[in-house]
């Protein structure tokens, strides 16, 4: 058996080592708390679950059109109208198996062999492998912790070449929680347009933005420049529906048609009953999102106050998502020279699972998720602090 060259080049997940260690310790009977979670700790709203049950009971169990039911595509188009005042049609949308699948399809549709794709770091783990699987070349754009890890036009310009075809932006960001204000997003979009660079904007955390920051989106830019941008959304994070696998793409109708071609030869439509549930989610009510936003903002403040009380730590206070990404390399030493070994040490000594920054392209940092109960968050962070301060 010979595995394809393309796959042989793909790197295994950098988070596997810590997960394997956590499982080993659990099997030994150790209590492990995970601050490595990438999903809200709230149940999916009842009305969404009811819609799925009803669809099953009514026998809505057959294939649907590949890009999704027309009513769902219309609901997604209306989402951009409702929250961002953007006029979009059903033909500008396609429903895929989670935001991850939407992003993968876009890479497949847009990237040719050798094309360069700008990825500001720290980045979400899957962007570079997705670009590589499309035979493109990920070009990592360093950003500064002092700027909240947001890429500036100057940062992007410095990494661009005539081969640059695509920029993958993410706001709010996983792993940093960094949120691009609208003017900053628009400035980048204007620059990219002038440079002929297409933007894939990953907005899967778009409803999780904390006051006084205000929501931002490239869907408004897309409305006026539909050939230059695609916006990815999902019900996963904003609606606490990670396991349901509903991802969305807002794009020019021609790009949507290309993605229908990919999806039509690979996955076809997403689960038909889930589509009915997704329509219920988009129709609302949206109370859960407000509840989650309030809880996450409170927990962000709790986590930020504890983490920044540790000496030598640099951490920006992010405006979105549910992660903090402090610079912790002041605590590295010969025994724990990097983020992976530091995470292993914290796991072994405090029983807390975290994700090393190396997985996201910044080895100085460690990602803390605050999508856990307030008291667990406090006690876990205090335990982490004790391990760091022991020297
Ligand atoms: N984009 C970012 C930035 C994410 O953090 C995630 C999930 O962790 C995804 C996309 C994928 O989301 P989904 O679960 O909808 O596939």
PDB file of C-alpha atoms in Angstrom, residues 213-333:
ATOM      1  CA  UNK A 213     -16.445  45.926  21.021  1.00  0.00           C
ATOM      2  CA  UNK A 214     -19.034  45.791  18.246  1.00  0.00           C
ATOM      3  CA  UNK A 215     -19.740  43.062  15.698  1.00  0.00           C
ATOM      4  CA  UNK A 216     -17.773  43.138  12.467  1.00  0.00           C
ATOM      5  CA  UNK A 217     -17.959  41.198   9.214  1.00  0.00           C
ATOM      6  CA  UNK A 218     -16.664  41.103   5.668  1.00  0.00           C
ATOM      7  CA  UNK A 219     -20.162  40.261   4.412  1.00  0.00           C
ATOM      8  CA  UNK A 220     -20.745  44.018   3.975  1.00  0.00           C
ATOM      9  CA  UNK A 221     -17.638  44.252   1.776  1.00  0.00           C
ATOM     10  CA  UNK A 222     -18.743  41.098  -0.052  1.00  0.00           C
ATOM     11  CA  UNK A 223     -22.091  42.732  -0.915  1.00  0.00           C
ATOM     12  CA  UNK A 224     -20.259  45.383  -2.953  1.00  0.00           C
ATOM     13  CA  UNK A 225     -17.385  43.145  -4.092  1.00  0.00           C
ATOM     14  CA  UNK A 226     -18.888  39.672  -4.469  1.00  0.00           C
ATOM     15  CA  UNK A 227     -15.984  38.342  -6.559  1.00  0.00           C
ATOM     16  CA  UNK A 228     -13.343  39.222  -3.994  1.00  0.00           C
ATOM     17  CA  UNK A 229     -14.500  37.660  -0.729  1.00  0.00           C
ATOM     18  CA  UNK A 230     -16.223  34.563   0.680  1.00  0.00           C
ATOM     19  CA  UNK A 231     -17.520  34.504   4.254  1.00  0.00           C
ATOM     20  CA  UNK A 232     -17.677  31.281   6.258  1.00  0.00           C
ATOM     21  CA  UNK A 233     -20.152  30.908   9.098  1.00  0.00           C
ATOM     22  CA  UNK A 234     -21.454  28.022  11.220  1.00  0.00           C
ATOM     23  CA  UNK A 235     -24.039  27.215  13.833  1.00  0.00           C
ATOM     24  CA  UNK A 236     -21.335  25.357  15.807  1.00  0.00           C
ATOM     25  CA  UNK A 237     -20.028  28.040  18.146  1.00  0.00           C
ATOM     26  CA  UNK A 238     -22.619  30.822  18.032  1.00  0.00           C
ATOM     27  CA  UNK A 239     -25.544  28.432  18.531  1.00  0.00           C
ATOM     28  CA  UNK A 240     -23.823  25.716  20.581  1.00  0.00           C
ATOM     29  CA  UNK A 241     -24.346  23.156  17.809  1.00  0.00           C
ATOM     30  CA  UNK A 242     -20.843  21.732  17.257  1.00  0.00           C
ATOM     31  CA  UNK A 243     -21.954  18.135  16.757  1.00  0.00           C
ATOM     32  CA  UNK A 244     -24.709  19.007  14.282  1.00  0.00           C
ATOM     33  CA  UNK A 245     -22.273  19.987  11.556  1.00  0.00           C
ATOM     34  CA  UNK A 246     -23.778  23.019   9.899  1.00  0.00           C
ATOM     35  CA  UNK A 247     -21.321  25.264   8.090  1.00  0.00           C
ATOM     36  CA  UNK A 248     -22.205  28.003   5.624  1.00  0.00           C
ATOM     37  CA  UNK A 249     -20.482  29.859   2.812  1.00  0.00           C
ATOM     38  CA  UNK A 250     -21.591  33.251   1.528  1.00  0.00           C
ATOM     39  CA  UNK A 251     -20.079  33.814  -1.907  1.00  0.00           C
ATOM     40  CA  UNK A 252     -20.607  34.820  -5.520  1.00  0.00           C
ATOM     41  CA  UNK A 253     -23.141  32.486  -7.188  1.00  0.00           C
ATOM     42  CA  UNK A 254     -20.428  31.191  -9.585  1.00  0.00           C
ATOM     43  CA  UNK A 255     -18.143  30.228  -6.714  1.00  0.00           C
ATOM     44  CA  UNK A 256     -21.092  28.559  -4.993  1.00  0.00           C
ATOM     45  CA  UNK A 257     -21.693  26.544  -8.185  1.00  0.00           C
ATOM     46  CA  UNK A 258     -18.049  25.381  -8.155  1.00  0.00           C
ATOM     47  CA  UNK A 259     -18.371  24.263  -4.561  1.00  0.00           C
ATOM     48  CA  UNK A 260     -21.600  22.431  -5.440  1.00  0.00           C
ATOM     49  CA  UNK A 261     -19.469  20.511  -7.965  1.00  0.00           C
ATOM     50  CA  UNK A 262     -16.981  19.494  -5.246  1.00  0.00           C
ATOM     51  CA  UNK A 263     -19.672  18.666  -2.729  1.00  0.00           C
ATOM     52  CA  UNK A 264     -21.733  16.832  -5.341  1.00  0.00           C
ATOM     53  CA  UNK A 265     -18.804  14.473  -5.987  1.00  0.00           C
ATOM     54  CA  UNK A 266     -17.851  14.015  -2.350  1.00  0.00           C
ATOM     55  CA  UNK A 267     -20.385  14.477   0.453  1.00  0.00           C
ATOM     56  CA  UNK A 268     -23.621  15.617  -1.259  1.00  0.00           C
ATOM     57  CA  UNK A 269     -26.084  17.393   1.046  1.00  0.00           C
ATOM     58  CA  UNK A 270     -25.585  17.559   4.813  1.00  0.00           C
ATOM     59  CA  UNK A 271     -27.961  15.460   6.935  1.00  0.00           C
ATOM     60  CA  UNK A 272     -31.523  16.285   5.863  1.00  0.00           C
ATOM     61  CA  UNK A 273     -33.045  16.339   9.368  1.00  0.00           C
ATOM     62  CA  UNK A 274     -30.277  18.608  10.588  1.00  0.00           C
ATOM     63  CA  UNK A 275     -31.222  21.027   7.825  1.00  0.00           C
ATOM     64  CA  UNK A 276     -34.737  21.327   9.278  1.00  0.00           C
ATOM     65  CA  UNK A 277     -33.204  21.939  12.710  1.00  0.00           C
ATOM     66  CA  UNK A 278     -30.868  24.541  11.218  1.00  0.00           C
ATOM     67  CA  UNK A 279     -33.834  26.417   9.744  1.00  0.00           C
ATOM     68  CA  UNK A 280     -35.355  26.483  13.257  1.00  0.00           C
ATOM     69  CA  UNK A 281     -32.062  27.819  14.617  1.00  0.00           C
ATOM     70  CA  UNK A 282     -31.902  30.635  12.066  1.00  0.00           C
ATOM     71  CA  UNK A 283     -35.563  31.512  12.658  1.00  0.00           C
ATOM     72  CA  UNK A 284     -34.815  31.984  16.370  1.00  0.00           C
ATOM     73  CA  UNK A 285     -35.337  32.805  19.156  1.00  0.00           C
ATOM     74  CA  UNK A 286     -31.698  33.716  19.732  1.00  0.00           C
ATOM     75  CA  UNK A 287     -31.810  34.034  23.562  1.00  0.00           C
ATOM     76  CA  UNK A 288     -29.131  31.357  24.015  1.00  0.00           C
ATOM     77  CA  UNK A 289     -26.611  33.471  22.126  1.00  0.00           C
ATOM     78  CA  UNK A 290     -27.186  36.383  24.514  1.00  0.00           C
ATOM     79  CA  UNK A 291     -26.905  34.059  27.525  1.00  0.00           C
ATOM     80  CA  UNK A 292     -23.658  32.583  26.216  1.00  0.00           C
ATOM     81  CA  UNK A 293     -22.223  35.979  25.344  1.00  0.00           C
ATOM     82  CA  UNK A 294     -22.857  37.212  28.876  1.00  0.00           C
ATOM     83  CA  UNK A 295     -21.321  34.081  30.463  1.00  0.00           C
ATOM     84  CA  UNK A 296     -18.268  34.092  28.201  1.00  0.00           C
ATOM     85  CA  UNK A 297     -17.606  37.776  28.821  1.00  0.00           C
ATOM     86  CA  UNK A 298     -17.735  37.169  32.594  1.00  0.00           C
ATOM     87  CA  UNK A 299     -15.435  34.141  32.294  1.00  0.00           C
ATOM     88  CA  UNK A 300     -13.027  35.982  30.032  1.00  0.00           C
ATOM     89  CA  UNK A 301     -12.654  38.612  32.755  1.00  0.00           C
ATOM     90  CA  UNK A 302     -12.157  35.960  35.461  1.00  0.00           C
ATOM     91  CA  UNK A 303      -9.514  34.136  33.405  1.00  0.00           C
ATOM     92  CA  UNK A 304      -7.791  37.331  32.259  1.00  0.00           C
ATOM     93  CA  UNK A 305      -7.476  38.657  35.836  1.00  0.00           C
ATOM     94  CA  UNK A 306      -5.952  35.407  37.115  1.00  0.00           C
ATOM     95  CA  UNK A 307      -3.592  34.870  34.164  1.00  0.00           C
ATOM     96  CA  UNK A 308      -2.298  38.448  34.144  1.00  0.00           C
ATOM     97  CA  UNK A 309      -1.573  38.208  37.884  1.00  0.00           C
ATOM     98  CA  UNK A 310       1.212  35.710  37.042  1.00  0.00           C
ATOM     99  CA  UNK A 311       4.561  37.550  36.870  1.00  0.00           C
ATOM    100  CA  UNK A 312       6.151  37.912  33.440  1.00  0.00           C
ATOM    101  CA  UNK A 313       2.990  36.986  31.530  1.00  0.00           C
ATOM    102  CA  UNK A 314       1.888  39.051  28.555  1.00  0.00           C
ATOM    103  CA  UNK A 315      -1.733  38.632  27.542  1.00  0.00           C
ATOM    104  CA  UNK A 316      -4.044  40.801  25.490  1.00  0.00           C
ATOM    105  CA  UNK A 317      -7.685  41.032  26.564  1.00  0.00           C
ATOM    106  CA  UNK A 318      -9.523  39.705  23.537  1.00  0.00           C
ATOM    107  CA  UNK A 319     -12.968  40.861  22.449  1.00  0.00           C
ATOM    108  CA  UNK A 320     -14.339  37.589  21.098  1.00  0.00           C
ATOM    109  CA  UNK A 321     -14.592  33.759  20.969  1.00  0.00           C
ATOM    110  CA  UNK A 322     -13.750  31.908  24.220  1.00  0.00           C
ATOM    111  CA  UNK A 323      -9.980  31.674  24.339  1.00  0.00           C
ATOM    112  CA  UNK A 324      -7.030  33.462  25.913  1.00  0.00           C
ATOM    113  CA  UNK A 325      -3.575  33.055  24.390  1.00  0.00           C
ATOM    114  CA  UNK A 326      -1.003  34.363  26.884  1.00  0.00           C
ATOM    115  CA  UNK A 327       2.709  34.562  26.146  1.00  0.00           C
ATOM    116  CA  UNK A 328       4.135  32.230  28.799  1.00  0.00           C
ATOM    117  CA  UNK A 329       7.697  31.690  27.607  1.00  0.00           C
ATOM    118  CA  UNK A 330       9.025  33.514  30.681  1.00  0.00           C
ATOM    119  CA  UNK A 331       8.325  30.211  32.468  1.00  0.00           C
ATOM    120  CA  UNK A 332      10.145  27.959  29.972  1.00  0.00           C
ATOM    121  CA  UNK A 333      13.444  26.407  31.088  1.00  0.00           C
TER     122      UNK A 333
END
